[in-house]
Structures are given as structure tokens and as C-alpha cells.
Amino acid sequence: MQLWSELVQELSGFCALKQPLFFETLLPIIIRIWQIAPDPIISEMLTNRQNHFLKEIQDFFSKSPRTAFLETIECYPDLSAKEYCQRIQDRFLQDLERFFARQRLRLSLNPDEKRQILFWMKLTRSVDDRGESLYFNGPPYKGTPFGGKGFKSTGQEAIVASVLRLNKEKTQKGNYRGDIVGPMIRDLGVCLAMGMPISWVFNAQLGKNGPPMYGKDIHIGDLSHGVYPPTAPLAMTIQANVGIALAFKLRQEKRVVINFSGDGATSLGEWHSAINFAAVQQLPIVFVIQDNQIALSTWKESQCLADHYADKGPGYGLPNLVLDGNNPEAIFSAITESAEFARSGKGPTLIELKTMRMSGHAFHDTSAYLAGRKQAGKILEKPYVRPEIYERWKARDPISLYSEKLLQDGILTPERLKEMESEIEHQVNSAEKESLETPWPTEESVNLSVFAPEP
């Protein structure tokens, strides 16, 4: 039943943006197929269902008026009604084929992969929590405790599934030759799922003289693991990622870039120029917007009046999707399918993930996010979270929901879950110890790798 309800969502989104009259005529076809569809749909049935459904749609199109009269009508200057209808039909059929491809991907997930996704999600939250603890109880630097800075991703951990089947190939010499991800500042889980060591996360937060940043930056990234480091200015990374995708195309390399941005970045000119260039050049890149409700402390109505941020995609000729950002399997199938679509030379897709940041912008303002600021009993600043929205999303916690799903499906047992949590605790403890033992930067070391060497 979920598959067909998602198909209705797909149809609704397409018709709202392209051709509203389609909805009235195509929806009955979907409902008729929906009523005879078995539940659950299994992988072996899906191809037959796809063929049956697409034939129904193609039959519907073939019965549409195709008289010479339509060729004489200009629905837009120098564009006949017949030609425009054909364009829309071709795009619609492609969207439906991609929809079924995503469903096949979701059904192809095996138990080990599902447990891996949950492991990454729980690891992300554990590392986040330990990082926050270090922020408030940091090690001494020249006699003064120092906790650095970090950005929590609580509530957004499902994003880890996006990189599950990306190409992470390395050469025999150990050089990375796989796909590239460009995370945003709170995509810790993406970095961990790409193979970055946990100790590197703590090194960056504390400014230690170790990889990946050797005390020069609090952000985490390393191209030897396929991770392009994020930047504080919201849309700078997207420009660089588009450049990488252009290089892949020019070199004819079958590699893809997955760029992640927050909702706030979509209001910046750099974001729009990058999207437009990538669309026109048909670059091998996937754009992922994480709508976590708040851009720092700015709510959606203050920066975007579209129903969805992804609605900006069709304006640049891009296919677009809007998904539940707390559903890791939906994220996996959408981004994996879009990556292969881009890898085959068909260009970018714009994906929006609906989720919510369940903590402050960074470690330092979580209390203000939830409770506001007070001094001497007086309220200096009200909390900037909206309690009613927070409570709704709290009930949709991605880790709790996915844990329950795997337990119910028999993919995970309570005993195995405890073993997973014990392993995560061991890894986090070991990484924290390693980072605390890593030396602080020196006056000499902070200048290394800043300037290019003399020729």
C-alpha cells in the first residue's frame, strides 16, 4: 500500500507543477491499479506492475487528441500545443520509470545493509553527544579548558543511508577514485559513513594537531575518503562541488557528486547560479536540500513562499523530489537512483528531505533553542523553536522508528541491538581517548599546508 500512496504523491507533485488537468484523468487509473495491487509488493512483482501501469498511462496518452489542429495552436510563442503535450508526456513517463526504479532499489536492501544503516545512525548520535560533552568539559589548553565547537545533527541521522551504495573505490596505491560527497556542517553521519575515523571528528572540534584539519578548522572533510569539507558560508560548497562535477564530465569519468545543503542556502544567489549551470551542462551531480525547518533561527515563511524548496528545481529544468527526511530507506533509494541517473549522463536531480533539527544550531545554543535565555530571573530571549512543531517531529525520531521497524521485521533482535550499542560505545570511547592524546598545534605546525611551496 505504501508504494501506491507514494505513486499518488509522485503524480500530485508532477501535476501541480506541470499539468493540473492530468490529475483528474490519471488519478482514476492509479486508484484502479491500487485496488487490485497485492500488499506488500515484493521485488518479483514490481517489474510486472511497472509494465502494466506504464502501458495504462501510454494507452491513455495514445487516446488523447492528436489532430493536425493541435499543431496550429501555439500554447506559447513558437511552441505548438501538440509539441508541448509531447514534452510533458515524455517527462511524465520518465518520472514514473524513475519512481519504479527507486522502489526496486528499496526492495533490494538486504538485512546486513539495513543493520549497517542503523549502526551509522546510532553512531552519529553517539558521536554528537560525546562531542557536546567535550564542548562543556573540554581538555585543558595552557591551563584553560577548551571544548571547541560543533554542530549537532540530532533528528537528521537518516541521511547516512544516502551513501550506502556510492562508489568508494580506491586505487592499488590507496588514492581515492570514487564518488564525492559535499556535506553541510551538520552531516556528521555522511562523513562517518564514507569511512572517516571518529577520532578525526574530535580532532577537528578540539583543534588538535591531527587529521583532518590539523588545528586549522572545526569542519570535517577529507578527499581521501571522498568528503569535500563543508564551509560556514552556506553556498560556497555547492559552487566547488559543481566544479568537481564539471571536471568529472570533462574527464569522462563515471563519478558522481552528492551535494548537501540546508534550506537557508536555497535563498542565496550562489546556490541558484550553481544549480542553473549544472542543469544546463547536464553535470553528474545530485543536489540534496535538507529542510530542517529552521535556517539558523529563520523559519520557512521568512525566506520561501513555495510549497517546497524543491519546487525551485523545475524552474531550472531539473527533476525534483520531496521525501520524508527521517526515512532512511526512502533516502537511500532516491539518492542512489538519482546518482545513477546522473552517472549515465542525464544530469542532476533536486531532492528535498523534510526533517527537523532537534537541537540548537551548534553545541553552544541548544539551551537557547529549547528554553530561551534568562539572567537574574529575567527573560532575555525566548526560545526560537516552535514547541508544537518540535513535539510532532520528536515523535518521528528516525533512530527510534528505524530500530522499531527492524525489530518488528525480524532483521534485528534485542540482543543484537545491545551488541551494536556496546560496539558503538567502545568505538566512541577509543576515538575520544585517541583525540585527547593527540597534541595541540604549535606555532610551526599551524603554518603547514597553508601556502604552496616555492617552485
CSV table of C-alpha atoms in Angstrom, one decimal:
chain,number,residue,atom,x,y,z
A,1,MET,CA,0.0,0.0,0.0
A,2,GLN,CA,2.9,2.4,0.7
A,3,LEU,CA,4.2,2.0,-2.8
A,4,TRP,CA,0.9,3.2,-4.3
A,5,SER,CA,0.4,6.0,-1.9
A,6,GLU,CA,3.8,7.2,-2.9
A,7,LEU,CA,2.9,7.0,-6.5
A,8,VAL,CA,-0.1,9.2,-5.8
A,9,GLN,CA,2.3,11.7,-4.2
A,10,GLU,CA,4.5,11.5,-7.2
A,11,LEU,CA,1.6,12.2,-9.5
A,12,SER,CA,0.3,15.0,-7.4
A,13,GLY,CA,3.7,16.7,-7.3
A,14,PHE,CA,4.2,16.4,-11.1
A,15,CYS,CA,0.7,17.7,-12.0
A,16,ALA,CA,0.8,20.6,-9.6
A,17,LEU,CA,3.9,21.9,-11.4
A,18,LYS,CA,3.3,20.7,-14.9
A,19,GLN,CA,-0.2,20.0,-16.0
A,20,PRO,CA,-3.0,20.1,-13.4
A,21,LEU,CA,-5.6,18.6,-15.8
A,22,PHE,CA,-3.6,15.3,-15.8
A,23,PHE,CA,-4.6,14.7,-12.2
A,24,GLU,CA,-8.3,14.3,-12.9
A,25,THR,CA,-7.7,11.9,-15.7
A,26,LEU,CA,-4.7,9.9,-14.4
A,27,LEU,CA,-5.7,9.6,-10.8
A,28,PRO,CA,-8.6,7.1,-11.5
A,29,ILE,CA,-6.1,4.9,-13.4
A,30,ILE,CA,-3.8,4.8,-10.3
A,31,ILE,CA,-6.7,4.1,-8.0
A,32,ARG,CA,-7.9,1.2,-10.2
A,33,ILE,CA,-4.4,-0.4,-10.2
A,34,TRP,CA,-4.1,0.4,-6.5
A,35,GLN,CA,-7.3,-1.6,-5.7
A,36,ILE,CA,-6.0,-4.7,-7.3
A,37,ALA,CA,-2.4,-4.5,-6.1
A,38,PRO,CA,-1.2,-7.0,-3.6
A,39,ASP,CA,0.2,-5.8,-0.3
A,40,PRO,CA,3.0,-5.9,0.3
A,41,ILE,CA,4.6,-5.6,-3.1
A,42,ILE,CA,7.6,-7.8,-3.4
A,43,SER,CA,10.5,-7.4,-5.8
A,44,GLU,CA,9.5,-10.1,-8.2
A,45,MET,CA,6.1,-8.4,-8.8
A,46,LEU,CA,7.4,-4.9,-9.3
A,47,THR,CA,8.6,-5.1,-12.9
A,48,ASN,CA,5.2,-6.6,-14.0
A,49,ARG,CA,3.4,-3.9,-12.0
A,50,GLN,CA,5.5,-1.2,-13.7
A,51,ASN,CA,4.9,-2.6,-17.2
A,52,HIS,CA,1.2,-2.8,-16.5
A,53,PHE,CA,1.0,0.6,-15.1
A,54,LEU,CA,3.1,2.3,-17.8
A,55,LYS,CA,1.0,0.6,-20.5
A,56,GLU,CA,-2.2,2.0,-19.0
A,57,ILE,CA,-0.6,5.5,-19.0
A,58,GLN,CA,0.7,5.1,-22.5
A,59,ASP,CA,-2.7,3.9,-23.7
A,60,PHE,CA,-4.3,7.0,-22.1
A,61,PHE,CA,-1.8,9.2,-23.9
A,62,SER,CA,-2.4,7.5,-27.2
A,63,LYS,CA,-6.1,8.2,-27.0
A,64,SER,CA,-5.5,11.9,-26.4
A,65,PRO,CA,-6.4,14.2,-29.3
A,66,ARG,CA,-3.5,14.3,-31.8
A,67,THR,CA,-5.2,16.1,-34.7
A,68,ALA,CA,-3.4,18.4,-37.1
A,69,PHE,CA,-5.4,21.1,-35.5
A,70,LEU,CA,-3.3,20.9,-32.4
A,71,GLU,CA,-0.2,21.7,-34.4
A,72,THR,CA,-1.8,25.0,-35.5
A,73,ILE,CA,-2.3,26.2,-31.9
A,74,GLU,CA,0.6,28.0,-30.2
A,75,CYS,CA,0.2,27.5,-26.5
A,76,TYR,CA,3.4,29.5,-26.2
A,77,PRO,CA,5.1,31.6,-28.9
A,78,ASP,CA,6.6,29.2,-31.4
A,79,LEU,CA,5.5,26.2,-29.5
A,80,SER,CA,2.6,24.2,-30.6
A,81,ALA,CA,0.1,22.6,-28.2
A,82,LYS,CA,1.0,19.1,-29.7
A,83,GLU,CA,4.7,19.6,-29.2
A,84,TYR,CA,4.3,20.9,-25.6
A,85,CYS,CA,1.9,18.0,-24.7
A,86,GLN,CA,4.5,15.5,-26.1
A,87,ARG,CA,7.2,17.1,-23.9
A,88,ILE,CA,5.1,16.8,-20.8
A,89,GLN,CA,4.1,13.2,-21.6
A,90,ASP,CA,7.8,12.2,-22.1
A,91,ARG,CA,8.9,13.8,-18.9
A,92,PHE,CA,6.0,12.3,-17.0
A,93,LEU,CA,6.8,8.8,-18.3
A,94,GLN,CA,10.4,9.2,-17.3
A,95,ASP,CA,9.4,10.3,-13.9
A,96,LEU,CA,7.3,7.2,-13.5
A,97,GLU,CA,10.0,4.9,-14.7
A,98,ARG,CA,12.4,6.5,-12.1
A,99,PHE,CA,9.7,6.1,-9.4
A,100,PHE,CA,9.7,2.3,-10.0
A,101,ALA,CA,13.5,2.2,-10.2
A,102,ARG,CA,13.5,3.7,-6.7
A,103,GLN,CA,11.1,1.1,-5.4
A,104,ARG,CA,13.2,-1.7,-6.8
A,105,LEU,CA,16.2,-0.2,-5.0
A,106,ARG,CA,14.4,-0.1,-1.7
A,107,LEU,CA,13.2,-3.7,-2.1
A,108,SER,CA,16.8,-4.7,-2.9
A,109,LEU,CA,18.1,-3.6,0.5
A,110,ASN,CA,19.4,-6.7,2.4
A,111,PRO,CA,19.4,-7.3,6.1
A,112,ASP,CA,23.1,-6.5,6.5
A,113,GLU,CA,22.7,-3.2,4.7
A,114,LYS,CA,19.7,-2.3,6.9
A,115,ARG,CA,21.6,-3.1,10.1
A,116,GLN,CA,24.5,-1.0,8.7
A,117,ILE,CA,22.3,2.0,8.2
A,118,LEU,CA,21.0,1.7,11.8
A,119,PHE,CA,24.6,1.3,13.1
A,120,TRP,CA,25.6,4.5,11.3
A,121,MET,CA,22.6,6.4,12.6
A,122,LYS,CA,23.2,5.4,16.2
A,123,LEU,CA,27.0,6.0,15.8
A,124,THR,CA,26.2,9.5,14.6
A,125,ARG,CA,24.1,10.4,17.6
A,126,SER,CA,26.6,8.9,20.0
A,127,VAL,CA,29.5,10.9,18.5
A,128,ASP,CA,27.3,14.0,18.5
A,129,ASP,CA,26.5,13.5,22.2
A,130,ARG,CA,30.1,12.9,23.1
A,131,GLY,CA,31.2,16.0,21.1
A,132,GLU,CA,28.7,18.0,23.1
A,133,SER,CA,30.1,16.6,26.3
A,134,LEU,CA,33.6,17.6,25.2
A,135,TYR,CA,32.4,21.1,24.4
A,136,PHE,CA,31.3,21.6,28.0
A,137,ASN,CA,34.1,19.6,29.6
A,138,GLY,CA,37.0,20.1,27.2
A,139,PRO,CA,40.6,19.2,27.9
A,140,PRO,CA,42.9,22.0,29.2
A,141,TYR,CA,44.8,24.1,26.8
A,142,LYS,CA,47.5,26.2,28.5
A,143,GLY,CA,45.6,25.7,31.7
A,144,THR,CA,42.2,26.7,30.4
A,145,PRO,CA,39.5,24.1,29.4
A,146,PHE,CA,38.8,24.2,25.7
A,147,GLY,CA,35.8,22.4,24.1
A,148,GLY,CA,36.0,23.8,20.5
A,149,LYS,CA,32.8,24.0,18.5
A,150,GLY,CA,30.4,21.5,16.9
A,151,PHE,CA,27.1,21.2,15.1
A,152,LYS,CA,24.7,18.6,16.2
A,153,SER,CA,22.7,16.6,13.7
A,154,THR,CA,20.1,15.2,16.2
A,155,GLY,CA,16.9,14.3,14.3
A,156,GLN,CA,18.7,14.2,10.9
A,157,GLU,CA,20.7,11.0,11.2
A,158,ALA,CA,18.7,9.2,8.5
A,159,ILE,CA,20.9,11.0,5.9
A,160,VAL,CA,23.6,8.3,6.4
A,161,ALA,CA,21.7,6.0,4.1
A,162,SER,CA,22.4,8.3,1.1
A,163,VAL,CA,26.0,7.0,0.7
A,164,LEU,CA,25.3,3.3,1.3
A,165,ARG,CA,26.0,2.2,-2.3
A,166,LEU,CA,28.0,5.1,-3.6
A,167,ASN,CA,31.3,4.1,-5.4
A,168,LYS,CA,34.1,4.4,-2.8
A,169,GLU,CA,36.8,2.9,-5.0
A,170,LYS,CA,40.5,3.4,-4.3
A,171,THR,CA,43.4,2.6,-6.5
A,172,GLN,CA,46.0,0.0,-5.6
A,173,LYS,CA,48.2,2.8,-4.3
A,174,GLY,CA,45.3,3.9,-2.0
A,175,ASN,CA,44.3,7.0,-4.0
A,176,TYR,CA,40.5,7.7,-3.8
A,177,ARG,CA,38.8,7.4,-7.2
A,178,GLY,CA,35.1,7.1,-6.1
A,179,ASP,CA,32.2,9.4,-5.8
A,180,ILE,CA,32.4,12.7,-3.9
A,181,VAL,CA,30.0,14.0,-1.2
A,182,GLY,CA,29.8,17.6,-0.2
A,183,PRO,CA,28.2,17.6,3.2
A,184,MET,CA,26.7,20.5,5.1
A,185,ILE,CA,28.0,21.4,8.5
A,186,ARG,CA,25.8,19.0,10.4
A,187,ASP,CA,26.2,16.0,8.1
A,188,LEU,CA,28.5,14.2,10.6
A,189,GLY,CA,26.8,10.9,9.7
A,190,VAL,CA,27.6,11.2,6.0
A,191,CYS,CA,31.3,11.7,6.9
A,192,LEU,CA,31.3,8.6,9.2
A,193,ALA,CA,29.5,6.5,6.6
A,194,MET,CA,32.1,7.5,4.0
A,195,GLY,CA,34.8,6.0,6.3
A,196,MET,CA,36.2,9.0,8.1
A,197,PRO,CA,37.6,7.9,11.5
A,198,ILE,CA,35.7,9.1,14.6
A,199,SER,CA,38.9,10.5,16.2
A,200,TRP,CA,39.1,12.9,13.3
A,201,VAL,CA,35.8,14.4,14.3
A,202,PHE,CA,37.0,15.1,17.8
A,203,ASN,CA,40.3,16.4,16.4
A,204,ALA,CA,38.6,18.9,14.3
A,205,GLN,CA,36.2,20.0,17.1
A,206,LEU,CA,39.0,20.5,19.6
A,207,GLY,CA,41.5,22.0,17.1
A,208,LYS,CA,44.1,19.2,17.7
A,209,ASN,CA,47.2,18.8,15.6
A,210,GLY,CA,45.9,15.8,13.8
A,211,PRO,CA,43.8,14.9,10.7
A,212,PRO,CA,41.7,16.1,9.1
A,213,MET,CA,42.4,19.8,9.7
A,214,TYR,CA,45.4,19.9,11.9
A,215,GLY,CA,44.0,22.6,14.1
A,216,LYS,CA,43.1,25.0,11.3
A,217,ASP,CA,39.3,24.4,11.1
A,218,ILE,CA,36.5,22.9,13.1
A,219,HIS,CA,34.8,21.4,10.0
A,220,ILE,CA,35.5,17.8,8.9
A,221,GLY,CA,36.3,16.6,5.4
A,222,ASP,CA,39.0,14.7,3.6
A,223,LEU,CA,39.1,13.9,-0.1
A,224,SER,CA,41.0,10.7,0.6
A,225,HIS,CA,37.6,9.5,1.9
A,226,GLY,CA,35.6,11.2,-0.8
A,227,VAL,CA,34.4,14.0,1.6
A,228,TYR,CA,34.7,17.6,0.4
A,229,PRO,CA,34.9,19.8,3.6
A,230,PRO,CA,31.9,22.0,4.3
A,231,THR,CA,32.2,25.7,4.8
A,232,ALA,CA,30.4,28.1,7.1
A,233,PRO,CA,29.2,30.4,4.3
A,234,LEU,CA,26.2,28.4,3.2
A,235,ALA,CA,26.5,28.1,-0.6
A,236,MET,CA,30.3,28.0,-1.1
A,237,THR,CA,30.4,24.3,-1.1
A,238,ILE,CA,27.8,23.9,-3.8
A,239,GLN,CA,29.9,26.0,-6.2
A,240,ALA,CA,33.0,23.9,-5.6
A,241,ASN,CA,31.0,20.7,-5.9
A,242,VAL,CA,29.6,21.8,-9.3
A,243,GLY,CA,33.2,22.4,-10.3
A,244,ILE,CA,34.2,18.9,-9.3
A,245,ALA,CA,31.2,17.5,-11.3
A,246,LEU,CA,32.3,19.5,-14.3
A,247,ALA,CA,35.8,18.0,-14.0
A,248,PHE,CA,34.3,14.5,-13.9
A,249,LYS,CA,32.3,15.2,-17.1
A,250,LEU,CA,35.3,16.7,-19.0
A,251,ARG,CA,37.5,13.8,-18.0
A,252,GLN,CA,34.7,11.4,-18.9
A,253,GLU,CA,34.9,9.8,-15.5
A,254,LYS,CA,31.9,7.8,-14.4
A,255,ARG,CA,31.9,9.5,-11.0
A,256,VAL,CA,29.1,11.5,-9.3
A,257,VAL,CA,29.0,14.3,-6.7
A,258,ILE,CA,26.3,14.4,-4.0
A,259,ASN,CA,25.9,17.9,-2.7
A,260,PHE,CA,24.0,18.5,0.6
A,261,SER,CA,22.7,21.9,1.6
A,262,GLY,CA,20.3,23.3,4.2
A,263,ASP,CA,17.1,25.2,3.4
A,264,GLY,CA,18.8,28.5,4.1
A,265,ALA,CA,21.3,28.0,1.2
A,266,THR,CA,18.5,28.0,-1.3
A,267,SER,CA,17.9,31.7,-0.7
A,268,LEU,CA,21.4,32.7,-1.8
A,269,GLY,CA,22.5,33.7,-5.3
A,270,GLU,CA,25.4,31.3,-5.4
A,271,TRP,CA,23.1,28.4,-4.9
A,272,HIS,CA,20.9,29.4,-7.9
A,273,SER,CA,23.8,30.1,-10.2
A,274,ALA,CA,25.3,26.7,-9.4
A,275,ILE,CA,22.0,24.9,-9.9
A,276,ASN,CA,21.4,26.6,-13.2
A,277,PHE,CA,25.0,25.9,-14.5
A,278,ALA,CA,24.8,22.2,-13.5
A,279,ALA,CA,21.4,21.8,-15.2
A,280,VAL,CA,22.5,23.4,-18.5
A,281,GLN,CA,25.7,21.4,-18.6
A,282,GLN,CA,23.9,18.2,-17.5
A,283,LEU,CA,26.6,17.6,-14.9
A,284,PRO,CA,26.9,14.3,-12.8
A,285,ILE,CA,25.7,15.8,-9.5
A,286,VAL,CA,22.7,15.3,-7.2
A,287,PHE,CA,21.5,18.3,-5.1
A,288,VAL,CA,20.0,17.4,-1.7
A,289,ILE,CA,18.2,20.1,0.3
A,290,GLN,CA,17.7,19.2,4.0
A,291,ASP,CA,14.7,21.2,5.1
A,292,ASN,CA,15.2,21.0,8.9
A,293,GLN,CA,12.6,23.7,9.4
A,294,ILE,CA,15.0,26.4,10.6
A,295,ALA,CA,17.9,28.2,8.8
A,296,LEU,CA,19.8,29.0,12.0
A,297,SER,CA,16.8,30.8,13.5
A,298,THR,CA,14.8,31.7,10.4
A,299,TRP,CA,11.6,29.8,9.6
A,300,LYS,CA,10.5,28.9,6.1
A,301,GLU,CA,7.9,31.6,5.7
A,302,SER,CA,10.5,34.3,6.1
A,303,GLN,CA,12.6,33.1,3.1
A,304,CYS,CA,10.5,30.9,0.8
A,305,LEU,CA,6.8,31.1,-0.3
A,306,ALA,CA,6.9,28.0,-2.5
A,307,ASP,CA,5.2,24.9,-1.1
A,308,HIS,CA,8.5,23.1,-1.1
A,309,TYR,CA,12.1,24.2,-1.6
A,310,ALA,CA,12.4,21.5,-4.3
A,311,ASP,CA,9.8,23.4,-6.4
A,312,LYS,CA,12.7,25.6,-7.4
A,313,GLY,CA,14.1,22.7,-9.5
A,314,PRO,CA,11.6,22.8,-12.4
A,315,GLY,CA,12.4,26.4,-12.9
A,316,TYR,CA,15.9,25.3,-14.0
A,317,GLY,CA,14.6,22.2,-15.9
A,318,LEU,CA,15.6,19.8,-13.1
A,319,PRO,CA,13.6,16.8,-12.0
A,320,ASN,CA,12.6,17.2,-8.3
A,321,LEU,CA,11.6,15.0,-5.4
A,322,VAL,CA,10.2,15.7,-1.9
A,323,LEU,CA,10.8,13.0,0.6
A,324,ASP,CA,10.5,12.1,4.3
A,325,GLY,CA,13.9,13.0,5.6
A,326,ASN,CA,13.5,10.7,8.6
A,327,ASN,CA,13.0,7.6,6.5
A,328,PRO,CA,16.5,6.2,5.7
A,329,GLU,CA,15.2,3.7,3.1
A,330,ALA,CA,13.4,6.4,1.1
A,331,ILE,CA,16.6,8.5,1.3
A,332,PHE,CA,18.7,5.6,0.1
A,333,SER,CA,16.6,4.7,-2.9
A,334,ALA,CA,16.1,8.3,-4.0
A,335,ILE,CA,19.7,9.4,-3.8
A,336,THR,CA,21.1,6.1,-5.2
A,337,GLU,CA,18.7,6.2,-8.2
A,338,SER,CA,19.5,9.9,-8.8
A,339,ALA,CA,23.2,9.2,-8.6
A,340,GLU,CA,22.9,6.5,-11.3
A,341,PHE,CA,20.7,8.8,-13.4
A,342,ALA,CA,23.4,11.5,-13.2
A,343,ARG,CA,26.2,8.9,-13.8
A,344,SER,CA,24.5,7.9,-17.1
A,345,GLY,CA,24.8,11.4,-18.4
A,346,LYS,CA,21.2,12.5,-17.8
A,347,GLY,CA,22.0,15.4,-15.4
A,348,PRO,CA,21.2,16.5,-11.9
A,349,THR,CA,18.1,15.9,-9.7
A,350,LEU,CA,17.0,18.2,-6.9
A,351,ILE,CA,15.9,16.3,-3.8
A,352,GLU,CA,14.3,17.8,-0.7
A,353,LEU,CA,14.3,16.0,2.6
A,354,LYS,CA,11.7,17.1,5.1
A,355,THR,CA,13.1,16.7,8.6
A,356,MET,CA,13.8,18.8,11.7
A,357,ARG,CA,16.8,19.8,13.6
A,358,MET,CA,16.1,18.7,17.2
A,359,SER,CA,18.8,20.8,18.8
A,360,GLY,CA,20.4,24.2,18.6
A,361,HIS,CA,22.4,25.4,15.6
A,362,ALA,CA,25.5,24.3,17.4
A,363,PHE,CA,26.5,23.0,20.8
A,364,HIS,CA,26.6,26.5,22.3
A,365,ASP,CA,22.9,27.4,21.7
A,366,THR,CA,20.9,24.3,22.3
A,367,SER,CA,19.6,25.6,25.7
A,368,ALA,CA,18.5,28.9,24.0
A,369,TYR,CA,16.9,26.8,21.2
A,370,LEU,CA,14.7,24.9,23.7
A,371,ALA,CA,14.3,27.2,26.7
A,372,GLY,CA,15.5,30.7,25.7
A,373,ARG,CA,18.0,32.8,27.7
A,374,LYS,CA,17.5,34.1,31.2
A,375,GLN,CA,19.6,36.2,33.5
A,376,ALA,CA,18.8,37.1,37.2
A,377,GLY,CA,15.3,35.6,36.6
A,378,LYS,CA,14.5,37.9,33.7
A,379,ILE,CA,13.9,36.5,30.2
A,380,LEU,CA,16.4,38.0,27.8
A,381,GLU,CA,15.4,35.9,24.8
A,382,LYS,CA,12.6,33.5,24.1
A,383,PRO,CA,13.3,30.0,22.7
A,384,TYR,CA,13.3,30.1,18.9
A,385,VAL,CA,11.9,26.6,18.4
A,386,ARG,CA,8.2,26.2,18.0
A,387,PRO,CA,7.0,23.8,20.6
A,388,GLU,CA,4.1,22.3,18.7
A,389,ILE,CA,6.3,21.5,15.7
A,390,TYR,CA,9.1,20.2,17.9
A,391,GLU,CA,6.8,17.7,19.6
A,392,ARG,CA,5.4,16.4,16.3
A,393,TRP,CA,8.9,15.7,15.0
A,394,LYS,CA,10.1,14.3,18.3
A,395,ALA,CA,7.6,11.5,17.8
A,396,ARG,CA,9.2,10.9,14.4
A,397,ASP,CA,12.7,10.3,15.7
A,398,PRO,CA,14.5,8.5,12.9
A,399,ILE,CA,16.6,6.2,15.1
A,400,SER,CA,13.7,5.1,17.3
A,401,LEU,CA,11.4,4.5,14.3
A,402,TYR,CA,14.0,2.6,12.3
A,403,SER,CA,15.1,0.5,15.3
A,404,GLU,CA,11.4,-0.5,15.8
A,405,LYS,CA,11.0,-1.3,12.2
A,406,LEU,CA,14.0,-3.6,12.1
A,407,LEU,CA,12.9,-5.3,15.3
A,408,GLN,CA,9.4,-5.9,14.0
A,409,ASP,CA,10.7,-7.2,10.7
A,410,GLY,CA,12.9,-9.7,12.5
A,411,ILE,CA,16.1,-8.1,10.9
A,412,LEU,CA,17.3,-7.2,14.4
A,413,THR,CA,16.9,-8.8,17.8
A,414,PRO,CA,17.1,-7.1,21.2
A,415,GLU,CA,20.3,-8.9,21.9
A,416,ARG,CA,21.9,-7.9,18.6
A,417,LEU,CA,20.8,-4.3,19.2
A,418,LYS,CA,22.6,-4.3,22.6
A,419,GLU,CA,25.7,-5.7,20.9
A,420,MET,CA,25.5,-2.9,18.3
A,421,GLU,CA,25.2,-0.2,21.0
A,422,SER,CA,28.1,-1.8,23.0
A,423,GLU,CA,30.3,-1.7,19.9
A,424,ILE,CA,29.4,1.9,19.2
A,425,GLU,CA,30.3,2.9,22.8
A,426,HIS,CA,33.6,1.1,22.5
A,427,GLN,CA,34.5,2.9,19.2
A,428,VAL,CA,33.5,6.3,20.6
A,429,ASN,CA,35.5,5.8,23.8
A,430,SER,CA,38.6,4.7,21.9
A,431,ALA,CA,38.3,7.6,19.5
A,432,GLU,CA,37.9,10.1,22.2
A,433,LYS,CA,40.9,8.8,24.0
A,434,GLU,CA,43.0,8.9,20.8
A,435,SER,CA,41.9,12.5,20.2
A,436,LEU,CA,42.6,13.6,23.7
A,437,GLU,CA,46.1,12.2,23.4
A,438,THR,CA,46.7,14.0,20.1
A,439,PRO,CA,49.0,17.0,20.7
A,440,TRP,CA,47.8,20.6,20.3
A,441,PRO,CA,49.1,22.6,17.3
A,442,THR,CA,52.3,24.5,17.6
A,443,GLU,CA,53.3,27.9,16.1
A,444,GLU,CA,55.2,26.0,13.5
A,445,SER,CA,52.5,23.4,12.6
A,446,VAL,CA,49.7,25.8,12.1
A,447,ASN,CA,51.5,27.3,9.1
A,448,LEU,CA,51.9,23.9,7.3
A,449,SER,CA,49.8,23.3,4.2
A,450,VAL,CA,48.7,27.0,4.2
A,451,PHE,CA,50.9,28.2,1.5
A,452,ALA,CA,52.0,26.5,-1.7
A,453,PRO,CA,55.7,25.5,-1.7
A,454,GLU,CA,58.1,27.6,-3.7
A,455,PRO,CA,58.8,26.2,-7.2
